[in-house]
Tab-separated table of C-alpha atoms and ligand atoms in Angstrom:
chain	number	residue	atom	x	y	z
W	56	MET	CA	114.738	85.331	101.753
W	57	HIS	CA	113.190	86.757	104.905
W	58	THR	CA	109.756	88.232	105.265
W	59	ILE	CA	109.177	91.606	106.873
W	60	GLN	CA	107.783	89.775	109.907
W	61	SER	CA	110.910	87.710	110.455
W	62	TYR	CA	113.115	90.726	109.766
W	63	ILE	CA	111.304	92.691	112.478
W	64	ALA	CA	111.478	89.819	114.936
W	65	LYS	CA	115.221	89.621	114.406
W	66	ASN	CA	115.955	93.357	114.475
W	67	LYS	CA	113.353	94.652	116.909
W	68	ASN	CA	115.805	95.661	119.635
W	69	ARG	CA	118.079	97.444	117.225
W	70	PHE	CA	115.084	99.278	115.706
W	71	LEU	CA	114.162	100.489	119.185
W	72	ASN	CA	117.716	101.410	120.187
W	73	GLU	CA	118.271	103.436	117.034
W	74	LEU	CA	115.030	105.333	117.549
W	75	PHE	CA	116.099	106.026	121.136
W	76	GLU	CA	119.302	107.654	119.864
W	77	LEU	CA	117.234	109.872	117.564
W	78	LEU	CA	114.824	110.777	120.382
W	79	LYS	CA	117.691	111.828	122.652
W	80	LEU	CA	118.401	114.809	120.394
W	81	PRO	CA	116.271	117.813	121.439
W	82	SER	CA	115.490	119.118	117.939
W	83	ILE	CA	113.150	121.902	119.023
W	84	SER	CA	112.719	124.092	115.955
W	85	ALA	CA	110.801	126.834	117.787
W	86	ASP	CA	113.647	127.626	120.178
W	87	SER	CA	116.882	128.982	118.688
W	88	ALA	CA	118.763	127.819	121.774
W	89	TYR	CA	118.560	124.305	120.273
W	90	LYS	CA	119.995	125.186	116.870
W	91	LYS	CA	123.007	122.910	117.306
W	92	GLU	CA	120.828	119.955	118.296
W	93	VAL	CA	118.428	120.493	115.389
W	94	LEU	CA	121.375	120.419	112.979
W	95	GLN	CA	122.760	117.308	114.686
W	96	THR	CA	119.380	115.641	114.162
W	97	ALA	CA	119.483	116.500	110.464
W	98	ASP	CA	122.859	114.726	110.251
W	99	PHE	CA	121.441	111.716	112.091
W	100	VAL	CA	118.645	111.408	109.525
W	101	LEU	CA	121.107	111.773	106.661
W	102	THR	CA	123.307	108.969	107.990
W	103	SER	CA	120.293	106.725	108.673
W	104	LEU	CA	119.068	107.105	105.107
W	105	LYS	CA	122.498	106.270	103.740
W	106	GLU	CA	122.724	103.179	105.937
W	107	ALA	CA	119.209	102.094	104.996
W	108	GLY	CA	120.246	101.837	101.368
W	109	CYS	CA	119.693	105.182	99.648
W	110	ASP	CA	122.035	105.587	96.652
W	111	LYS	CA	122.127	109.318	97.029
W	112	VAL	CA	121.625	111.417	100.154
W	113	GLU	CA	121.918	115.176	100.408
W	114	LEU	CA	121.756	117.784	103.097
W	115	CYS	CA	119.953	120.585	101.269
W	116	GLU	CA	120.644	124.026	102.677
W	117	THR	CA	117.693	126.415	102.944
W	118	PRO	CA	117.205	129.855	104.511
W	119	GLY	CA	116.339	127.924	107.699
W	120	TYR	CA	117.003	124.358	108.805
W	121	PRO	CA	118.239	121.884	106.187
W	122	ILE	CA	116.049	119.444	104.334
W	123	ILE	CA	117.353	115.898	104.167
W	124	TYR	CA	116.903	114.307	100.771
W	125	GLY	CA	117.555	110.701	99.895
W	126	GLU	CA	116.706	108.474	96.971
W	127	LYS	CA	117.021	105.027	95.532
W	128	ILE	CA	116.132	104.891	91.876
W	129	ILE	CA	116.048	101.315	90.620
W	130	ASP	CA	114.313	101.754	87.261
W	131	LYS	CA	113.104	104.925	85.548
W	132	ASN	CA	110.072	103.050	84.202
W	133	LEU	CA	108.843	102.124	87.647
W	134	PRO	CA	106.737	104.467	89.782
W	135	THR	CA	108.267	106.634	92.500
W	136	VAL	CA	107.070	106.959	96.076
W	137	LEU	CA	108.030	110.169	97.908
W	138	ILE	CA	108.199	109.903	101.690
W	139	TYR	CA	107.799	113.086	103.714
W	140	GLY	CA	108.346	113.501	107.432
W	141	HIS	CA	109.844	115.905	109.947
W	142	TYR	CA	112.794	115.610	112.326
W	143	ASP	CA	111.931	118.661	114.443
W	144	VAL	CA	109.790	118.446	117.572
W	145	GLN	CA	107.618	120.678	119.725
W	146	PRO	CA	109.081	122.296	122.835
W	147	ALA	CA	108.813	120.007	125.857
W	148	ASP	CA	107.320	122.461	128.312
W	149	PRO	CA	105.663	122.394	130.768
W	150	ILE	CA	108.629	120.219	131.609
W	151	GLU	CA	107.599	119.651	135.256
W	152	LEU	CA	104.588	117.635	134.082
W	153	TRP	CA	106.741	114.934	132.465
W	154	THR	CA	107.060	111.835	134.618
W	155	THR	CA	110.436	111.057	132.990
W	156	PRO	CA	112.652	113.569	131.123
W	157	PRO	CA	111.421	114.315	127.567
W	158	PHE	CA	114.756	113.595	125.887
W	159	GLU	CA	115.592	110.441	127.812
W	160	PRO	CA	113.424	107.895	126.013
W	161	ILE	CA	112.104	105.025	128.092
W	162	ILE	CA	109.585	102.223	127.550
W	163	LYS	CA	106.660	102.139	129.979
W	164	LYS	CA	103.423	100.172	129.924
W	165	THR	CA	100.061	101.964	129.703
W	166	ASP	CA	96.456	100.723	129.639
W	167	ILE	CA	96.265	101.298	125.896
W	168	HIS	CA	99.804	100.035	125.259
W	169	PRO	CA	100.152	96.920	127.431
W	170	GLU	CA	103.262	95.853	125.489
W	171	GLY	CA	104.892	99.189	126.268
W	172	ALA	CA	105.181	102.631	124.747
W	173	ILE	CA	108.219	104.800	124.072
W	174	PHE	CA	107.972	107.978	126.144
W	175	ALA	CA	109.857	110.964	124.696
W	176	ARG	CA	109.160	114.239	122.928
W	177	GLY	CA	108.801	113.374	119.232
W	178	ALA	CA	108.239	109.646	119.874
W	179	CYS	CA	105.022	109.790	117.851
W	180	ASP	CA	105.234	113.266	116.240
W	181	ASP	CA	107.123	112.629	114.128
W	182	LYS	CA	110.474	110.965	114.795
W	183	GLY	CA	109.027	107.533	115.590
W	184	GLN	CA	106.705	107.583	112.609
W	185	MET	CA	109.310	109.014	110.252
W	186	TYR	CA	111.883	106.439	111.354
W	187	MET	CA	109.461	103.574	110.579
W	188	HIS	CA	109.893	104.524	106.920
W	189	ILE	CA	113.670	104.404	107.150
W	190	LYS	CA	113.540	100.927	108.720
W	191	ALA	CA	110.999	99.751	106.153
W	192	LEU	CA	113.376	100.965	103.452
W	193	GLU	CA	116.247	99.113	105.129
W	194	TYR	CA	114.234	95.912	104.966
W	195	MET	CA	113.283	96.369	101.328
W	196	THR	CA	116.777	97.223	100.114
W	197	SER	CA	118.557	94.564	102.160
W	198	SER	CA	116.162	91.803	101.151
W	199	GLY	CA	115.800	92.753	97.505
W	200	ASN	CA	112.153	93.653	98.037
W	201	LEU	CA	112.083	97.262	96.888
W	202	PRO	CA	109.484	97.171	94.087
W	203	CYS	CA	109.783	100.768	92.867
W	204	ASN	CA	111.767	103.981	93.208
W	205	VAL	CA	111.779	105.882	96.433
W	206	LYS	CA	112.621	109.425	97.488
W	207	PHE	CA	112.785	110.827	101.011
W	208	MET	CA	112.311	114.444	102.013
W	209	ILE	CA	112.602	115.032	105.754
W	210	GLU	CA	112.346	118.598	107.019
W	211	GLY	CA	113.199	120.359	110.273
W	212	GLU	CA	110.622	123.135	110.474
W	213	GLU	CA	107.228	121.410	110.365
W	214	GLU	CA	106.337	122.437	113.893
W	215	VAL	CA	106.971	126.091	113.072
W	216	GLY	CA	105.197	126.341	109.719
W	217	SER	CA	107.481	124.685	107.097
W	218	GLU	CA	108.691	128.010	105.729
W	219	SER	CA	111.914	126.622	104.282
W	220	LEU	CA	110.156	123.671	102.698
W	221	SER	CA	107.705	126.058	101.000
W	222	TRP	CA	110.770	127.724	99.559
W	223	PHE	CA	112.456	124.423	98.626
W	224	VAL	CA	109.623	122.541	96.895
W	225	PRO	CA	108.908	124.954	94.005
W	226	ARG	CA	112.681	125.194	93.342
W	227	ASN	CA	113.149	121.417	93.158
W	228	LYS	CA	110.153	120.100	91.256
W	229	GLU	CA	112.237	117.869	89.017
W	230	LYS	CA	114.166	116.348	91.878
W	231	LEU	CA	110.977	115.714	93.847
W	232	ALA	CA	108.923	114.348	90.929
W	233	ASN	CA	106.896	111.358	92.126
W	234	ASP	CA	103.749	109.305	91.602
W	235	VAL	CA	102.475	109.380	95.157
W	236	ILE	CA	103.459	111.007	98.446
W	237	LEU	CA	103.327	108.915	101.600
W	238	ILE	CA	103.327	110.421	105.082
W	239	SER	CA	103.110	108.927	108.561
W	240	ASP	CA	102.451	111.966	110.743
W	241	THR	CA	98.823	111.427	111.773
W	242	GLY	CA	96.903	108.887	113.810
W	243	MET	CA	94.405	106.072	113.596
W	244	ILE	CA	91.249	105.312	115.580
W	245	ALA	CA	92.574	102.461	117.731
W	246	ASN	CA	95.010	99.566	117.457
W	247	ASP	CA	92.123	97.231	116.596
W	248	ILE	CA	90.337	99.835	114.415
W	249	PRO	CA	92.786	100.866	111.715
W	250	SER	CA	91.975	104.037	109.791
W	251	ILE	CA	93.544	106.127	107.073
W	252	THR	CA	93.490	109.902	107.393
W	253	THR	CA	91.702	111.414	104.416
W	254	GLY	CA	91.641	115.047	105.422
W	255	LEU	CA	93.673	117.680	107.210
W	256	ARG	CA	92.447	121.066	108.301
W	257	GLY	CA	94.015	124.322	107.178
W	258	LEU	CA	95.310	126.860	109.631
W	259	SER	CA	95.565	130.580	110.196
W	260	TYR	CA	97.592	131.621	113.226
W	261	VAL	CA	97.639	135.214	114.445
W	262	GLU	CA	98.878	137.199	117.388
W	263	VAL	CA	96.947	140.199	118.712
W	264	GLU	CA	98.116	143.071	120.852
W	265	VAL	CA	95.761	145.505	122.572
W	266	THR	CA	97.237	148.727	123.928
W	267	GLY	CA	95.438	151.031	126.339
W	268	PRO	CA	97.294	153.754	128.257
W	269	ASN	CA	100.947	154.345	127.388
W	270	ARG	CA	102.120	152.955	130.747
W	271	ASP	CA	100.868	150.665	133.500
W	272	LEU	CA	98.522	152.639	135.805
W	273	HIS	CA	97.413	152.500	139.443
W	274	SER	CA	94.126	150.624	139.250
W	275	GLY	CA	92.605	152.834	141.972
W	276	LEU	CA	93.644	156.189	140.623
W	277	TYR	CA	92.671	155.382	137.034
W	278	GLY	CA	90.416	152.305	137.326
W	279	GLY	CA	86.955	152.861	135.863
W	280	ALA	CA	88.003	155.868	133.839
W	281	VAL	CA	90.233	154.296	131.213
W	282	ALA	CA	89.970	151.156	129.086
W	283	ASN	CA	91.752	148.210	130.677
W	284	PRO	CA	93.318	146.368	127.704
W	285	ILE	CA	92.919	142.985	129.385
W	286	ASN	CA	89.206	143.591	130.020
W	287	ILE	CA	88.790	144.779	126.440
W	288	LEU	CA	90.788	141.927	124.900
W	289	THR	CA	88.812	139.255	126.740
W	290	LYS	CA	85.540	140.936	125.758
W	291	MET	CA	86.614	141.063	122.118
W	292	ILE	CA	87.680	137.417	122.197
W	293	ALA	CA	84.408	136.362	123.835
W	294	SER	CA	82.481	138.090	121.054
W	295	LEU	CA	84.147	135.928	118.392
W	296	HIS	CA	81.664	133.111	119.143
W	297	ASP	CA	77.888	133.505	119.413
W	298	GLU	CA	75.564	131.602	121.751
W	299	ASN	CA	75.574	128.620	119.368
W	300	ASN	CA	79.360	128.611	119.207
W	301	HIS	CA	79.341	129.811	115.636
W	302	ILE	CA	82.228	132.103	114.762
W	303	THR	CA	81.011	135.688	114.286
W	304	ILE	CA	83.636	136.999	111.880
W	305	PRO	CA	81.701	138.242	108.820
W	306	GLY	CA	82.361	136.046	105.784
W	307	PHE	CA	84.148	133.350	107.839
W	308	TYR	CA	81.850	130.542	106.677
W	309	ASP	CA	81.295	131.772	103.109
W	310	LYS	CA	83.484	129.147	101.450
W	311	VAL	CA	83.098	126.319	103.958
W	312	GLU	CA	82.288	123.059	102.203
W	313	GLU	CA	78.978	121.743	103.530
W	314	LEU	CA	78.856	117.961	103.507
W	315	SER	CA	75.796	116.184	102.164
W	316	LYS	CA	73.501	114.178	104.440
W	317	GLU	CA	74.944	111.012	102.945
W	318	GLU	CA	78.530	112.048	103.583
W	319	ARG	CA	77.702	112.942	107.175
W	320	ALA	CA	75.921	109.618	107.661
W	321	GLU	CA	78.980	107.830	106.294
W	322	MET	CA	81.208	109.730	108.743
W	323	ALA	CA	78.933	108.846	111.642
W	324	LYS	CA	79.640	105.162	111.038
W	325	ALA	CA	83.176	105.493	112.400
W	326	PRO	CA	83.258	103.956	115.872
W	327	PHE	CA	83.171	106.623	118.579
W	328	SER	CA	82.242	106.569	122.228
W	329	LYS	CA	81.405	109.934	123.740
W	330	GLU	CA	81.747	108.469	127.227
W	331	ASP	CA	85.276	107.174	126.555
W	332	TYR	CA	86.155	110.458	124.928
W	333	LYS	CA	85.048	112.424	127.980
W	334	LYS	CA	86.800	110.043	130.315
W	335	SER	CA	90.062	110.096	128.374
W	336	ILE	CA	90.505	113.832	128.982
W	337	ASP	CA	88.472	114.092	132.197
W	338	ILE	CA	85.772	116.518	131.041
W	339	GLY	CA	82.191	116.734	132.310
W	340	ASP	CA	80.763	117.181	128.856
W	341	VAL	CA	81.730	117.891	125.279
W	342	TYR	CA	81.324	121.441	124.004
W	343	GLY	CA	81.151	123.034	120.580
W	344	GLU	CA	79.219	124.270	117.609
W	345	VAL	CA	75.492	123.556	117.844
W	346	GLY	CA	74.210	121.195	115.164
W	347	TYR	CA	77.358	119.083	114.776
W	348	THR	CA	78.699	115.923	116.392
W	349	THR	CA	82.029	115.758	118.201
W	350	ASN	CA	83.704	114.082	115.236
W	351	GLU	CA	82.294	116.697	112.871
W	352	ARG	CA	83.319	119.558	115.142
W	353	ASN	CA	86.926	118.479	115.033
W	354	SER	CA	87.243	117.560	111.400
W	355	ILE	CA	84.811	119.075	108.891
W	356	ARG	CA	84.051	122.315	110.785
W	357	PRO	CA	86.338	125.319	111.169
W	358	THR	CA	87.254	126.565	114.630
W	359	LEU	CA	88.786	129.520	116.444
W	360	ASP	CA	90.803	128.996	119.621
W	361	VAL	CA	92.903	131.147	121.895
W	362	ASN	CA	96.205	129.326	122.393
W	363	GLY	CA	97.668	131.731	124.912
W	364	ILE	CA	96.728	134.989	126.603
W	365	TRP	CA	98.824	137.244	128.781
W	366	GLY	CA	99.312	140.712	130.187
W	367	GLY	CA	99.370	142.562	133.498
W	368	TYR	CA	100.606	141.194	136.779
W	369	THR	CA	100.868	137.423	137.132
W	370	GLY	CA	103.551	137.169	139.810
W	371	GLU	CA	103.148	136.216	143.457
W	372	GLY	CA	100.652	138.058	145.632
W	373	ALA	CA	98.575	140.994	144.395
W	374	LYS	CA	99.517	144.118	142.534
W	375	THR	CA	96.865	146.749	141.837
W	376	VAL	CA	97.553	147.720	138.270
W	377	ILE	CA	95.955	148.420	134.927
W	378	ALA	CA	98.380	147.103	132.350
W	379	SER	CA	99.257	149.089	129.285
W	380	LYS	CA	99.073	146.037	127.029
W	381	ALA	CA	97.361	142.662	126.640
W	382	TYR	CA	98.152	139.902	124.175
W	383	ALA	CA	96.742	136.701	122.776
W	384	LYS	CA	97.717	134.033	120.265
W	385	ILE	CA	94.784	132.770	118.250
W	386	SER	CA	94.513	129.857	115.824
W	387	MET	CA	91.782	129.140	113.343
W	388	ARG	CA	91.479	125.625	111.938
W	389	LEU	CA	90.073	125.752	108.437
W	390	VAL	CA	88.286	123.299	106.176
W	391	PRO	CA	88.388	122.711	102.414
W	392	HIS	CA	87.833	125.772	100.207
W	393	GLN	CA	88.547	128.278	102.986
W	394	ASP	CA	91.628	130.215	101.945
W	395	TRP	CA	93.936	130.840	104.871
W	396	LYS	CA	95.209	134.189	103.622
W	397	GLU	CA	91.678	135.395	103.044
W	398	ILE	CA	90.593	134.210	106.500
W	399	THR	CA	93.571	135.952	108.071
W	400	LYS	CA	92.464	139.200	106.389
W	401	LEU	CA	88.857	138.736	107.511
W	402	PHE	CA	90.049	138.199	111.070
W	403	LYS	CA	92.305	141.244	111.023
W	404	ASN	CA	89.600	143.551	109.642
W	405	HIS	CA	86.998	142.273	112.063
W	406	PHE	CA	89.247	142.447	115.102
W	407	GLU	CA	90.259	146.004	114.283
W	408	ASN	CA	86.615	146.941	113.663
W	409	ILE	CA	85.261	145.673	116.968
W	410	ALA	CA	87.902	147.444	119.066
W	411	PRO	CA	86.627	150.493	120.958
W	412	LYS	CA	88.380	153.813	120.261
W	413	ALA	CA	89.843	153.687	123.771
W	414	VAL	CA	92.424	151.086	122.697
W	415	LYS	CA	94.784	150.420	119.807
W	416	VAL	CA	94.820	146.972	118.229
W	417	LYS	CA	97.614	145.285	116.309
W	418	VAL	CA	97.068	141.962	114.521
W	419	THR	CA	100.212	140.112	113.391
W	420	PRO	CA	99.729	137.044	111.185
W	421	HIS	CA	102.021	134.093	111.874
W	422	HIS	CA	101.993	131.044	109.641
W	423	GLY	CA	99.124	129.265	108.019
W	424	GLY	CA	98.200	126.847	105.291
W	425	GLN	CA	95.462	125.223	103.298
W	426	GLY	CA	93.506	122.140	104.305
W	427	TYR	CA	93.641	118.948	102.309
W	428	VAL	CA	91.355	116.083	101.338
W	429	THR	CA	92.667	112.769	99.965
W	430	PRO	CA	90.264	111.143	97.537
W	431	ILE	CA	89.784	107.414	98.131
W	432	ASP	CA	89.275	106.436	94.491
W	433	ASN	CA	92.947	106.334	93.545
W	434	ILE	CA	95.597	103.640	93.565
W	435	GLY	CA	97.528	105.320	96.364
W	436	TYR	CA	94.602	104.970	98.741
W	437	GLN	CA	93.875	101.452	97.508
W	438	ALA	CA	97.493	100.423	98.031
W	439	ALA	CA	97.339	101.709	101.591
W	440	SER	CA	93.987	100.097	102.309
W	441	LEU	CA	95.219	96.698	101.088
W	442	ALA	CA	98.382	97.052	103.149
W	443	TYR	CA	96.349	97.510	106.349
W	444	GLN	CA	94.124	94.604	105.374
W	445	THR	CA	97.218	92.398	105.232
W	446	THR	CA	98.816	93.497	108.505
W	447	PHE	CA	95.746	94.395	110.626
W	448	GLY	CA	93.335	91.901	109.081
W	449	LYS	CA	90.714	94.633	108.720
W	450	ILE	CA	89.653	97.184	106.143
W	451	PRO	CA	90.808	100.597	107.400
W	452	ILE	CA	88.212	103.308	107.852
W	453	PRO	CA	88.765	106.576	105.971
W	454	GLN	CA	88.633	109.425	108.458
W	455	ARG	CA	89.278	113.156	108.288
W	456	SER	CA	91.537	114.548	110.954
W	457	GLY	CA	91.364	117.847	112.799
W	458	GLY	CA	95.101	118.445	112.691
W	459	SER	CA	97.093	120.258	110.052
W	460	ILE	CA	100.102	119.557	107.875
W	461	PRO	CA	99.925	122.712	105.772
W	462	ILE	CA	102.678	121.668	103.388
W	463	VAL	CA	100.515	118.859	101.958
W	464	ALA	CA	98.354	121.292	99.965
W	465	LEU	CA	101.522	122.822	98.542
W	466	PHE	CA	102.765	119.362	97.476
W	467	GLU	CA	99.604	118.894	95.465
W	468	LYS	CA	99.920	122.325	93.863
W	469	GLU	CA	103.628	122.130	93.010
W	470	LEU	CA	104.164	118.411	92.429
W	471	SER	CA	100.662	117.468	91.210
W	472	SER	CA	100.509	114.338	93.282
W	473	LYS	CA	98.187	112.990	95.928
W	474	THR	CA	99.268	112.434	99.488
W	475	ILE	CA	98.381	109.278	101.401
W	476	LEU	CA	98.363	109.690	105.180
W	477	MET	CA	99.207	106.379	106.848
W	478	GLY	CA	99.400	107.404	110.495
W	479	PHE	CA	100.023	104.861	113.256
W	480	GLY	CA	99.677	107.102	116.323
W	481	LEU	CA	96.717	107.321	118.675
W	482	ASN	CA	95.013	110.476	119.975
W	483	SER	CA	95.930	109.338	123.470
W	484	ASP	CA	99.653	109.405	122.595
W	485	ALA	CA	99.803	112.988	123.897
W	486	ILE	CA	101.587	114.617	120.967
W	487	HIS	CA	102.545	118.235	121.763
W	488	SER	CA	101.726	117.473	125.433
W	489	PRO	CA	103.816	116.304	128.376
W	490	ASN	CA	104.497	112.543	128.336
W	491	GLU	CA	104.208	112.092	124.586
W	492	HIS	CA	104.585	108.426	123.711
W	493	PHE	CA	104.310	105.948	120.842
W	494	GLY	CA	103.330	102.318	121.257
W	495	VAL	CA	106.100	99.806	120.582
W	496	TRP	CA	103.412	97.740	118.848
W	497	ASN	CA	102.462	100.740	116.700
W	498	TYR	CA	106.078	101.436	115.775
W	499	LEU	CA	106.654	97.858	114.647
W	500	LYS	CA	103.233	97.626	112.977
W	501	GLY	CA	104.117	100.685	110.930
W	502	ILE	CA	107.409	99.142	109.816
W	503	GLU	CA	105.522	95.976	108.901
W	504	THR	CA	102.742	97.722	106.956
W	505	ILE	CA	104.828	100.151	104.890
W	506	PRO	CA	106.528	97.595	102.571
W	507	TYR	CA	103.068	96.274	101.599
W	508	PHE	CA	102.120	99.784	100.523
W	509	TYR	CA	105.084	99.849	98.145
W	510	ALA	CA	104.330	96.401	96.771
W	511	ASN	CA	100.636	97.180	96.276
W	512	PHE	CA	101.329	100.541	94.711
W	513	ALA	CA	103.851	99.124	92.254
W	514	ASN	CA	101.345	96.409	91.370
W	515	LEU	CA	98.348	98.679	90.896
W	516	TYR	CA	100.436	101.178	88.918
W	517	ARG	CA	100.975	98.768	86.034
P	751	BES	N1	101.699	115.731	112.988
P	751	BES	C1	101.033	116.929	113.326
P	751	BES	C2	99.679	117.082	112.656
P	751	BES	C3	98.651	116.021	112.935
P	751	BES	C4	98.685	115.225	114.060
P	751	BES	C5	97.636	115.848	112.035
P	751	BES	C6	97.715	114.250	114.279
P	751	BES	C7	96.664	114.900	112.240
P	751	BES	C8	96.714	114.094	113.366
P	751	BES	C9	101.931	118.104	112.966
P	751	BES	O1	103.251	117.904	113.395
P	751	BES	C10	101.432	119.333	113.656
P	751	BES	O2	101.545	119.405	114.848
P	751	BES	N2	100.904	120.293	112.893
P	751	BES	C11	100.533	121.566	113.471
P	751	BES	C12	100.523	122.634	112.424
P	751	BES	C13	101.854	123.266	112.192
P	751	BES	C14	101.723	124.385	111.176
P	751	BES	C15	102.494	123.782	113.441
P	751	BES	C16	99.149	121.477	114.051
P	751	BES	O3	98.297	120.724	113.578
P	751	BES	O4	98.931	122.211	115.019
P	752	MN	MN1	103.928	116.050	112.939
P	753	MN	MN1	103.292	118.373	115.607
């Protein structure tokens, strides 16, 4: 009987080649031009699950992109692990900033990944990390090492808000029943500092439109006498933070969970170098809410950021014009106890209130979701921690992340189970950015670590 280590050594090239085939499919859920490719990717996942040893696989139709379901039930008395992941990816643009094409995967060495990293859109988020689970399953089924039941649920709309999955989960509670949910769609501190993500932030995403005059105007003939919607919009946006970088929306912080001194001291123990942080993204200094550290600012504190802003003339040369309209897309990252629907309402009311009479304001909510915190005093977390101890030789550090996977809170509500976030990516892997990549070492380490999670969980469950 082979160990996971020998199985990986033997099949490493095939594991990479298969992932390359998956990464070649541009499954961009945000852009309807790629509908065919997204559906092709769903089929790819379905086939992979079948080949990895699932007894039953299904392409579940939804109002949007299909959800791929797979299962292997070996004994009803044994616990069940539910794996979640997503096969859709972010758009690749700005495409000109990629050093090699986003859907032509290639291995290149980097300072952080001296053994090579796979460069492609989705390499880390989430195709590479999702596929680790399929290969880990293949090992367990083919070697007779699957210690419990397993279910897979892989969706194609995570990057656009998981609307279809929110529809699917409450309608399929029985089918999805499980004892623990396991996800690899986050990161860890460094390859020699393993960590387990214990928190995700919530999200409220809105679009705003400010309308001034009913048509674009000559900026000489009218300038100074009418409200310029771009001037007004930027002024309104600037007023959303005060001089301490606190958010000024009334009621915004009312439900924010304040951590105790002890909890904050515990968090501060996680290794972090401000100098390396600054260097890694080439900034002169960090910036944020007064009274909080960098790690706190991007995990336990809520934020408000403009993601895009446009209006008026942006073409070549100069055009003297006062635009009729200005727009912005704004995201708010939320922390435990903040309700995203409530925050969206607070934003809308406030934004409408601060607008001068000279303009009209329209706020359109997009998607959103609740934050999530994984407790560490449960067997799911313990199983994960022990797994890392075996394969990394170190106890992983629990760490809250700034990112969001809104569907996780819904899993807890509908399926009453905890989610364990075993992410193997690094912040420097450039997810959502040009030149996204995933370390070959990380990919294989994930495949190696996952079977230990199953074994530990099945053991601790007894
Ligand atoms: N995998 C990410 C979330 C993530 C990455 C969490 C790294 C923690 C660490 C996920 O695919 C994602 O991008 N989520 C979106 C939210 C979604 C509603 C579009 C996000 O966080 O912006
Ligand atoms: Mn993801
Ligand atoms: Mn993502």
